[in-house]
XYZ file of C-alpha atoms in Angstrom:
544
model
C 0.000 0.000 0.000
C 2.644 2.527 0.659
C 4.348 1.571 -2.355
C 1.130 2.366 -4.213
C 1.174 6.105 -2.486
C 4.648 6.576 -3.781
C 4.123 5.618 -6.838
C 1.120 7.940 -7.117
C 3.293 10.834 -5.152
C 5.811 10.303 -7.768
C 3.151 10.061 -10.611
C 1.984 13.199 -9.896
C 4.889 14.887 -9.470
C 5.983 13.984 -12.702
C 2.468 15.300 -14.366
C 2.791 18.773 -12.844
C 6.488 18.580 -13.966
C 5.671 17.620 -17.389
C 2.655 20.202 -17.294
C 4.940 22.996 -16.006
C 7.607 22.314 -18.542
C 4.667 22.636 -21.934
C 3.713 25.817 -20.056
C 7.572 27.033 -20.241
C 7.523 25.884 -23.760
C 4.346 27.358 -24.483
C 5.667 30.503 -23.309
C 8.815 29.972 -24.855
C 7.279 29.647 -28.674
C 4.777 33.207 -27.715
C 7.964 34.926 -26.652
C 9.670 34.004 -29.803
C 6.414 35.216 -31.708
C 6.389 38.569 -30.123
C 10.293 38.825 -31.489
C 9.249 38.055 -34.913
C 6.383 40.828 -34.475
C 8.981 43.163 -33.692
C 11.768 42.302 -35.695
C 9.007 42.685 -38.428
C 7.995 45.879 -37.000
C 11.345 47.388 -36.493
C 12.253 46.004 -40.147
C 9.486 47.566 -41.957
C 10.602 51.093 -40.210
C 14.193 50.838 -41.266
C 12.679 50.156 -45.063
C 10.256 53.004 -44.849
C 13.250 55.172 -43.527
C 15.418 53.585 -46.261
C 12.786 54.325 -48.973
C 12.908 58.209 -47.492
C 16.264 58.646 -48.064
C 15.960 57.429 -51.677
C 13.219 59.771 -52.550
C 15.770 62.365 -51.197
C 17.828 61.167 -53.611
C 15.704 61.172 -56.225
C 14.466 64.291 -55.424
C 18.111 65.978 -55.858
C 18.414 64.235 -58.996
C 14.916 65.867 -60.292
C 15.520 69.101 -59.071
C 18.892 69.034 -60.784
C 17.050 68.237 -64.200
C 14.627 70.950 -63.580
C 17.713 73.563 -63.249
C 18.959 71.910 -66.469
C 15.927 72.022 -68.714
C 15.326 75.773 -67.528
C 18.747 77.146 -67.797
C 17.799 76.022 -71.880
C 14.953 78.283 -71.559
C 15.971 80.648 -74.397
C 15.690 77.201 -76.832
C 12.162 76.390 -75.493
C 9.528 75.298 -77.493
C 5.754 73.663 -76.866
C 7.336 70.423 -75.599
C 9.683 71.795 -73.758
C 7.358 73.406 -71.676
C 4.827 70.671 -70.990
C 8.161 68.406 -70.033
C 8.879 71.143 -67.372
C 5.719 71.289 -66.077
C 6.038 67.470 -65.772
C 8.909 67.183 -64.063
C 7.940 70.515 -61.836
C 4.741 68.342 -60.658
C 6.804 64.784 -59.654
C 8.908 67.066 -57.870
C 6.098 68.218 -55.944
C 4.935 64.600 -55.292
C 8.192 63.486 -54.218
C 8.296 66.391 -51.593
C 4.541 65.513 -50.784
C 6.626 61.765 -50.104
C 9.115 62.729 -47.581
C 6.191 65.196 -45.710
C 7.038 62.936 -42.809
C 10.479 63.613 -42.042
C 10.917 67.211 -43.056
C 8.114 70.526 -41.865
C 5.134 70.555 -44.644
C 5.628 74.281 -44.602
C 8.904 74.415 -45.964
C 7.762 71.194 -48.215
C 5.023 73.426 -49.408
C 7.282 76.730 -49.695
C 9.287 75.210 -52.326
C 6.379 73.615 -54.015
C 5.465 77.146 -54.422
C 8.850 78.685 -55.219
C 9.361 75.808 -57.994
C 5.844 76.640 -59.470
C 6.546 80.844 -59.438
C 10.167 80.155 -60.834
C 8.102 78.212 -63.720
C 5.997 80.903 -64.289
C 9.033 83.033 -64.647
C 10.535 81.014 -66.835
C 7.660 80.930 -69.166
C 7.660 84.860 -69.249
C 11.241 84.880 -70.276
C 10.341 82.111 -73.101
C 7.280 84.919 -73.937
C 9.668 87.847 -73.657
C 12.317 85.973 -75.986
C 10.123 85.087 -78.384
C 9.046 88.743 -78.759
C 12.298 89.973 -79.159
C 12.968 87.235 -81.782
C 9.678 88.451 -83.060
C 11.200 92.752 -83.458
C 14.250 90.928 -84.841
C 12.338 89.325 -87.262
C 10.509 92.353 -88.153
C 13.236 94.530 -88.049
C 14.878 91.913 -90.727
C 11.934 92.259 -93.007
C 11.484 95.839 -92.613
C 14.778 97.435 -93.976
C 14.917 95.080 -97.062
C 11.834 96.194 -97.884
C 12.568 99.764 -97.304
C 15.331 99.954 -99.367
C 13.546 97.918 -102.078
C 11.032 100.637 -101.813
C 13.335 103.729 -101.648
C 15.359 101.822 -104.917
C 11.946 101.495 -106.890
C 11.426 105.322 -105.991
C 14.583 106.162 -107.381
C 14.219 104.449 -110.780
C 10.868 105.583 -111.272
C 12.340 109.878 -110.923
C 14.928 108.871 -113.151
C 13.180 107.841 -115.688
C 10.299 110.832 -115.684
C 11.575 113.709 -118.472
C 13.435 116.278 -117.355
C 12.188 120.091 -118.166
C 14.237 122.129 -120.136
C 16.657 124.452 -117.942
C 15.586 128.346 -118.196
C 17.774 130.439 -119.867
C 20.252 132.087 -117.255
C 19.162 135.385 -116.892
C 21.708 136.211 -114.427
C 23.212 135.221 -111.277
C 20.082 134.946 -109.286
C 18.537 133.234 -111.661
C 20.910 130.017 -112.013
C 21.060 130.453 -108.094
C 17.236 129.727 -107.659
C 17.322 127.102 -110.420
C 20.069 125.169 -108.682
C 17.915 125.027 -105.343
C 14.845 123.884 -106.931
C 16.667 120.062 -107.880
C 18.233 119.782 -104.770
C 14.683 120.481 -103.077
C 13.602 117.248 -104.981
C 16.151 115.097 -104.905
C 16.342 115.935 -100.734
C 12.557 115.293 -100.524
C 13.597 111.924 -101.750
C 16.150 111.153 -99.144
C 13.936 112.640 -95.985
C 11.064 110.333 -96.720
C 13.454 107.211 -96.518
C 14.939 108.504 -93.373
C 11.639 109.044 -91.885
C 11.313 105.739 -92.257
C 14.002 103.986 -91.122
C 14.074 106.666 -88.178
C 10.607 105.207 -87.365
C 11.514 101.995 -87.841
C 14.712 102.182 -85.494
C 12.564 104.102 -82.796
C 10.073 101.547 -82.584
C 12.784 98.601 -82.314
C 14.919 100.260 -80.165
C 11.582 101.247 -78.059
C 10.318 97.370 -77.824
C 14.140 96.022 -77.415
C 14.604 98.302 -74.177
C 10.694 97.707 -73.017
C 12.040 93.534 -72.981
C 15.157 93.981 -71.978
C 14.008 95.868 -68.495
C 11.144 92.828 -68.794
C 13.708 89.717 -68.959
C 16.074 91.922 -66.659
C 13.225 92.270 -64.160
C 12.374 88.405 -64.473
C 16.168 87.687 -64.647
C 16.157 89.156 -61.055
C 13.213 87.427 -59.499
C 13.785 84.120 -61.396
C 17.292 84.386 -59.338
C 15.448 85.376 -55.644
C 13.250 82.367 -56.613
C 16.334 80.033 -57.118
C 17.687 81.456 -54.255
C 14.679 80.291 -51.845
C 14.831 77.309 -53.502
C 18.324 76.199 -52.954
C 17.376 77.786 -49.092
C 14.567 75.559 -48.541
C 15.679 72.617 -50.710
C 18.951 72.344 -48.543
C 17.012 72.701 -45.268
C 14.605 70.169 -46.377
C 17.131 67.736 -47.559
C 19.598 68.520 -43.764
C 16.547 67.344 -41.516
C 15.257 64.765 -43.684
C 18.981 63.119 -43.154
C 18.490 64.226 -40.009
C 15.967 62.406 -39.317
C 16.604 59.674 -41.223
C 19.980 59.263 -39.557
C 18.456 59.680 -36.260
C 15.059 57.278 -37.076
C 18.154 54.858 -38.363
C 19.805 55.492 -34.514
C 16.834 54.564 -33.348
C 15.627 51.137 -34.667
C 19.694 50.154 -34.144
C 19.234 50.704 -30.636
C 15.579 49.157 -30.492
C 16.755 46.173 -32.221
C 20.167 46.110 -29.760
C 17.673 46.414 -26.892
C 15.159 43.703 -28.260
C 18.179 41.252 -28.915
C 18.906 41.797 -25.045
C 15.345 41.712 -23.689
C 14.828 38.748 -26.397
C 17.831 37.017 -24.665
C 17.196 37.108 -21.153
C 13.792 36.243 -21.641
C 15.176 32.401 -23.567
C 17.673 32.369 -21.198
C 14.874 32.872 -18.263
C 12.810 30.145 -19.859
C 15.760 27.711 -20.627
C 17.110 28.156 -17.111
C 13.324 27.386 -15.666
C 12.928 24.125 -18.097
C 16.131 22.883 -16.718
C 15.247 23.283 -13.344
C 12.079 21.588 -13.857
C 13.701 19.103 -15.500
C 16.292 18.747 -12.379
C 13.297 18.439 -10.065
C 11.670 15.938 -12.019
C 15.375 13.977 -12.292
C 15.929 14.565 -8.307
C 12.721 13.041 -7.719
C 13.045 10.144 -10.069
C 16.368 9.370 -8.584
C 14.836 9.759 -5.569
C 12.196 7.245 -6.257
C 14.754 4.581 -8.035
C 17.065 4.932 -4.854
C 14.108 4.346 -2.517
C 12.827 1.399 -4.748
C 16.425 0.070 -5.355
C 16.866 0.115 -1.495
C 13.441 -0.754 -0.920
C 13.650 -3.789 -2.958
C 17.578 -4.883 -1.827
C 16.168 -4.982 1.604
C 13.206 -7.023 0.405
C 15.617 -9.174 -1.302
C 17.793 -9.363 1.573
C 14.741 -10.561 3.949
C 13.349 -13.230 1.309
C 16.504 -14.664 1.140
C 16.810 -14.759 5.276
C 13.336 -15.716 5.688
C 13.653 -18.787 2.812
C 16.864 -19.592 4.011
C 15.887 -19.990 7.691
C 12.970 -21.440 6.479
C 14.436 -24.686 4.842
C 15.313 -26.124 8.226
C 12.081 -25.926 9.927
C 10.637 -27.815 6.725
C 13.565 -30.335 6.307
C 12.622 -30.827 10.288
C 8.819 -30.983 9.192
C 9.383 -33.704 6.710
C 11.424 -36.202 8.688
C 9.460 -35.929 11.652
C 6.161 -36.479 9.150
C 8.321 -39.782 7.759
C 8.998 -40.853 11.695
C 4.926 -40.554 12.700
C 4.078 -42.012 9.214
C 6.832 -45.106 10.257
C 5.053 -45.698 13.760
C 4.177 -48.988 14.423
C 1.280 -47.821 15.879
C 0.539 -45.214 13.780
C -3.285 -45.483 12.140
C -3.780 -45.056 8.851
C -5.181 -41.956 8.920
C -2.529 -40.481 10.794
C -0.267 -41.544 8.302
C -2.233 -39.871 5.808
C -2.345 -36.686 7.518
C 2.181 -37.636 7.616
C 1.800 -37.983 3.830
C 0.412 -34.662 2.980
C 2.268 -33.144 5.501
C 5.119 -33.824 3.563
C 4.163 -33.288 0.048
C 3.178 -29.480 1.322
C 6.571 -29.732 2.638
C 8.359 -30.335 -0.561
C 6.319 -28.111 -2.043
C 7.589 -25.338 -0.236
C 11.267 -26.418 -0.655
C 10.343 -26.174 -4.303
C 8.871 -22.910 -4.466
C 11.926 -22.035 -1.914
C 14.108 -22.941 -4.780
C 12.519 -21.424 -6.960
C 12.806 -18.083 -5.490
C 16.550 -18.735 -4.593
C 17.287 -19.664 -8.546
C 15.033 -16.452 -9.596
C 17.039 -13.985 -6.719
C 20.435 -15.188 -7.830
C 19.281 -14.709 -11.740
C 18.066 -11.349 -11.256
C 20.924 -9.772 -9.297
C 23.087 -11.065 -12.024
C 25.035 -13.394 -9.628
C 24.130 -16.285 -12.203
C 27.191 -17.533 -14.020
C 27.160 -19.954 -16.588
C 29.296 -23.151 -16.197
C 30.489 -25.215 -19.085
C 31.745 -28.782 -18.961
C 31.577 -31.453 -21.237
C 27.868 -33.182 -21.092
C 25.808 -36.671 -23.009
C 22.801 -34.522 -24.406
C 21.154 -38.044 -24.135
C 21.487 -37.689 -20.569
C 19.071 -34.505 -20.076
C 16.000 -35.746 -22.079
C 16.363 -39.419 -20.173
C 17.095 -37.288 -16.515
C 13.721 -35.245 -17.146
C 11.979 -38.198 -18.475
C 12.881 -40.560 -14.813
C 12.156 -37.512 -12.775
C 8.458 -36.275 -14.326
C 7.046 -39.474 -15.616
C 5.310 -40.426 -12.391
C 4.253 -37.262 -11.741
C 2.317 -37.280 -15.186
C 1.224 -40.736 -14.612
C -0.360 -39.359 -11.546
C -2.725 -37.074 -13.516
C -3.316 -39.770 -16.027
C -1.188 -37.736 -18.517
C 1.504 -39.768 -21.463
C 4.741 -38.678 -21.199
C 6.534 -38.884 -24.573
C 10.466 -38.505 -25.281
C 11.845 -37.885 -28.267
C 15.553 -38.048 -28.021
C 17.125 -37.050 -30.737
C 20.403 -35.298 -29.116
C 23.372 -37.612 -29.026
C 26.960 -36.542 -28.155
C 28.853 -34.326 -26.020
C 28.850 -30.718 -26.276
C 30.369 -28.112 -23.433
C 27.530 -26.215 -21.603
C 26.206 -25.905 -18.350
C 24.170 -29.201 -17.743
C 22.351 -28.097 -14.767
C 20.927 -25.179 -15.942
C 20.035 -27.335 -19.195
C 18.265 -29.672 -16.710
C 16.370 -26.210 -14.108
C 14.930 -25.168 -18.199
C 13.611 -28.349 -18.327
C 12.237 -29.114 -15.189
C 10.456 -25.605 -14.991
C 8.734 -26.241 -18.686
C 7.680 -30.122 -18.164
C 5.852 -28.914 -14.517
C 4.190 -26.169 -16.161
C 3.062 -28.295 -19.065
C 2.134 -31.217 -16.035
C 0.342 -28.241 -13.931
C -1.781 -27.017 -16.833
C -2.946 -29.865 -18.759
C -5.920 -31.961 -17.599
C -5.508 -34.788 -20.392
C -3.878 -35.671 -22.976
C 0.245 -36.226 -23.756
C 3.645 -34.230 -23.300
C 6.040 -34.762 -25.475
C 9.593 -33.211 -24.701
C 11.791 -33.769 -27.792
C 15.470 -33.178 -28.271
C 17.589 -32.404 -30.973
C 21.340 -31.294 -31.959
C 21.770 -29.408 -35.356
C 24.708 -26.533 -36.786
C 26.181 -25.975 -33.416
C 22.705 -25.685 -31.771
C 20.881 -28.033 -28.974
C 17.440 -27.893 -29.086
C 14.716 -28.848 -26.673
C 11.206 -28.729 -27.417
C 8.178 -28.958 -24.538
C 4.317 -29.774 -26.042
C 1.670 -29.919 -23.617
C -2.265 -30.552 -24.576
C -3.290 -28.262 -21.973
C -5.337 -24.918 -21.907
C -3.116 -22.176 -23.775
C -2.764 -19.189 -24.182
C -4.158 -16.153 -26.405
C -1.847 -13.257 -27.815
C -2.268 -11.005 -24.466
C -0.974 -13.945 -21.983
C 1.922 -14.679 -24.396
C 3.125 -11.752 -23.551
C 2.831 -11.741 -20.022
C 3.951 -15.336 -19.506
C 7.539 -14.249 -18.739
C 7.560 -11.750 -16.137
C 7.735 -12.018 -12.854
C 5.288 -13.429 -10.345
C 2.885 -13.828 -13.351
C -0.253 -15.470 -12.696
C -2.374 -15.278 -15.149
C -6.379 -16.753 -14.884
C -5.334 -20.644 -15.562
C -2.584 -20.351 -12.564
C -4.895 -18.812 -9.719
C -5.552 -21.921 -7.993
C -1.960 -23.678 -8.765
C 0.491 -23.272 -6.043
C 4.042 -21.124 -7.064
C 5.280 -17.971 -6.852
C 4.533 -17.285 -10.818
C 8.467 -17.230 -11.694
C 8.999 -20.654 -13.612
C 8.847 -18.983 -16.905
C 10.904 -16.037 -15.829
C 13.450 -18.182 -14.496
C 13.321 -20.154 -17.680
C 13.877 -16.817 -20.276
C 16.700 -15.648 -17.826
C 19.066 -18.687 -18.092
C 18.224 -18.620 -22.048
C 19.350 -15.190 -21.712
C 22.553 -15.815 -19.542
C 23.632 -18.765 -22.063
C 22.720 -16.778 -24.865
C 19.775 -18.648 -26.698
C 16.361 -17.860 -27.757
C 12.810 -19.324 -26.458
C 9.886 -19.302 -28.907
C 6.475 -20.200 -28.258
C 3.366 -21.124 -29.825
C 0.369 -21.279 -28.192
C -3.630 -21.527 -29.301
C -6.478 -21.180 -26.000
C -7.593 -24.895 -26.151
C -5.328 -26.421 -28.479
C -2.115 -26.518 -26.137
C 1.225 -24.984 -26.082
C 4.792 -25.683 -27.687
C 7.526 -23.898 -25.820
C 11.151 -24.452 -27.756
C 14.529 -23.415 -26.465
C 17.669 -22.919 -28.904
C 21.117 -23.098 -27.284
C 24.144 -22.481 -28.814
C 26.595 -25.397 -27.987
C 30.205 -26.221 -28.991
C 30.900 -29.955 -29.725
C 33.302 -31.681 -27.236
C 35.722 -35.033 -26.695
C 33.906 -37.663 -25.328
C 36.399 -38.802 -23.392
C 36.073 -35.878 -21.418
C 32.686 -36.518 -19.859
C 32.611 -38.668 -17.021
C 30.587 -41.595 -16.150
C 27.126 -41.162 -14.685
C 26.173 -42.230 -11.492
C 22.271 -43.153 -10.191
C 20.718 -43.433 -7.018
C 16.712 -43.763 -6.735
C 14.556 -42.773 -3.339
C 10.931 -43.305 -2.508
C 8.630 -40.576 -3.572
C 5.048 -41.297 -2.132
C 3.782 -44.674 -4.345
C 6.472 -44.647 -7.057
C 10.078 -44.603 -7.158
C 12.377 -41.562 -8.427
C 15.740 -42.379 -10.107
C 17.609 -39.111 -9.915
C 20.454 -38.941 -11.953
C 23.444 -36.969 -10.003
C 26.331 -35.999 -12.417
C 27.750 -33.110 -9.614
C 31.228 -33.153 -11.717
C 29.643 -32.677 -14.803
């Protein structure tokens, strides 16, 4: 009983260790999934700070196009404006883009400045083309002025000229003289007046667009001026803040690598201590059932030992009564039984002895030359009566001749312990034990008609103090069987059985055996003594 409440102490123990250690695993496998979270977390920050940086980049790289494409502002054309206004409005995108890491009123400023500088540039592309325009008209103009003043010319020459007065005196050629130079001047001041016009009103529209592209010249430079203020602020605190963002998640992941650390380490360090509980108390347990069981061992073997001389006393004083002469009948009866119960307890005594040496591994195996005829015929002398006392055929099949090296008393215990099972659980019928010697390999073979056994009992047949539901009411401790696999064990062979429920059992042992000289075996010697009605010829080979 207090065994039982150990075992169940221990039991439980080792559920609420096993319990406490999925718990720490358990927790182990969340903590690991609120790293991940974070890692992720922390990750996608660095690439959105990454990603701002670039569009800094590419935001330096745009605005540097735009300065390109309007320094070339003299050469626009259609195109060229709508590509400006293009680029001008990705620019503004980009700076809507990095609106988290930089003020959205300086973002917004140079939005502004970039779209004023535009509009400045597309008055100097106006104001160009008008001077190109006076150019062009200028170009026209005098060509066809002096195309005009040439036609003029040819056209006087060729009306007639009037016939000169007669010179009536010094006055006279005087006045004459000053009426052709009044025409031919009249000639030249209308083609000055025209070409003075013509240079007034070029000269008049170059200076009005001169003081109009100076005038732009001048705020198209404050413009570019902002803009290279603002742009360069923008651009120091996005990298600013990038750099510092970066900082950040550096020392966020340094910290989460720590706290990440000492949490598996906390969890590690409280599995192993569960686990060294759990291993303390299963030590514990083994020690206490070792110790429990060596002092159980240690009794058994005081208690059986001490025991065989009460019952060798028992027995000889049952033979003296039952040898009275004036003993009754029934008294010698009551003698009779008294010592069959008596060598039944010797034999379960042995038993345990044979089973106690076995498993403490004090067993040794002890190989001497051997007849294998001699085991078969031994186990047939010594268990024929006994099955002719339950009306049961004994058959022998001896097969085994020569000598072979092995240990011929634990040969003979194998034996003895299958024929008394197969004798103890058959009702009718026949045994047959059958012997054989093949490749190196004695074999002995026990077949009973008795009850059987199904799959499950198979299995259980050879452990210790098994009793399964055909042994309750037959007398033994329940260790014939386990005795039996144990010296197959020590001498390295093999047991196989085959059973049916009903039909009987076959139990056959394979022992490896070396062949041997025959002159090395020597002679057997017999002696027979009384056992109840019949007589026993035990066959004692102690040298061999």
């Amino acid at each position: 009983m207090e065994r039982k409440e150990q075992t169940g102490h221990i039991c439980r123990w080792m559920a609420l260790g096993i319990m406490t250690a999925i718990v720490i695993v358990g927790c182990t496998i969340v903590i690991g999934l609120f790293e991940w979270r974070d890692r992720k977390e922390i990750e996608c920050r660095n690439a959105e700070l990454h990603q701002w940086r670039k569009n800094v980049h590419d935001l330096n790289l745009h605005i540097t196009e735009l300065s390109l494409l309007g320094e070339m502002v003299a050469d626009w054309d259609s195109t060229d404006v709508n590509e400006y206004h293009s680029l001008r409005l990705e620019v503004d995108s980009m700076l809507e883009g990095i609106a988290g890491i930089c003020p959205k009123e300086d973002s917004d400023t140079i939005c502004r400045l970039l779209a004023e500088k535009e509009q400045l540039l597309r008055d100097i592309k106006d104001a160009m083309q008008d001077l190109n325009a006076t150019q062009e008209k200028l170009t026209a103009e005098v060509p066809r002025i002096v195309e005009q003043n040439k036609t003029e010319s040819k056209r006087l020459s060729a009306m007639p000229q009037q016939a000169k007065p007669k010179k009536r005196g010094f006055f006279s050629r005087l006045f004459g003289k000053k009426e052709n130079a009044v025409t031919t001047g009249n000639r030249l001041t209308q083609t000055e007046k025209m070409l003075t016009n013509l240079n007034q009103t070029v000269v008049a529209k170059h200076h009005q667009q001169s003081r109009k592209v100076v005038e732009i010249l001048d705020s198209l430079g404050n413009r570019n001026e902002g803009i290279n203020k603002q742009l360069q602020k923008v651009i120091s605190i996005a990298d600013e803040n990038v750099d510092k963002g970066i900082k950040v998640r550096e020392r966020q992941i340094a910290d989460l690598e720590g706290n990440y650390t000492y949490y598996y380490i906390g969890m590690i360090g409280l599995l192993i201590l569960v686990f060294f509980v759990l291993f303390l108390l299963v030590w514990r347990f083994a020690f206490k059932t070792r110790k429990s069981k060596e002092e159980t061992r240690k009794v058994m073997l005081t208690v059986t030992h001490e025991m065989r001389s009460p019952l060798s006393a028992i027995k000889d004083y049952a033979r003296k009564i039952s040898g009275l002469d004036d003993a009754t009948d029934e008294s010698k009866r009551y003698a009779d039984l008294i010592v069959d119960t008596s060598k039944g307890l010797t034999s379960m005594i042995d038993s345990f002895l044979v089973y106690s040496k076995l498993a403490n591994g004090k067993a040794t195996v002890k190989e001497r030359p051997f007849r294998m005829m001699d085991i078969a015929e031994q186990l047939k002398m010594e268990y024929e009566p006994f099955a002719a006392k339950k009306q049961l055929e004994l058959s022998v099949n001896n097969k085994a001749d020569g000598v072979v090296n092995g240990d011929k008393e634990k040969v003979l215990t194998i034996g003895r312990n299958l024929l008394s099972n197969a004798i103890k659980y058959t009702g009718k019928g026949e045994i047959v034990l059958s012997t054989t010697y093949k490749n190196g390999v004695f074999m002995l073979m026990v077949k009973d008609t008795g009850t059987g056994l199904d799959d499950k009992q198979q299995k259980q047949i050879f452990k210790e103090f098994a009793r399964l539901g055909n042994a309750v009411t037959q007398p033994g401790f329940g260790l014939g069987l386990s005795i039996v696999k144990n010296l197959v064990s020590l001498m390295k062979g093999k047991i196989d059985v085959s059973s049916h429920q009903g039909l009987g059992s076959i139990f056959t042992i394979s022992l490896p055996m070396a062949a041997a000289e025959k002159q090395n075996v020597e002679p057997t010697q017999y002696r027979t003594k009384r056992q109840d009605s019949f007589t026993v010829i035990a066959i004692d080979d102690s040298h061999v």
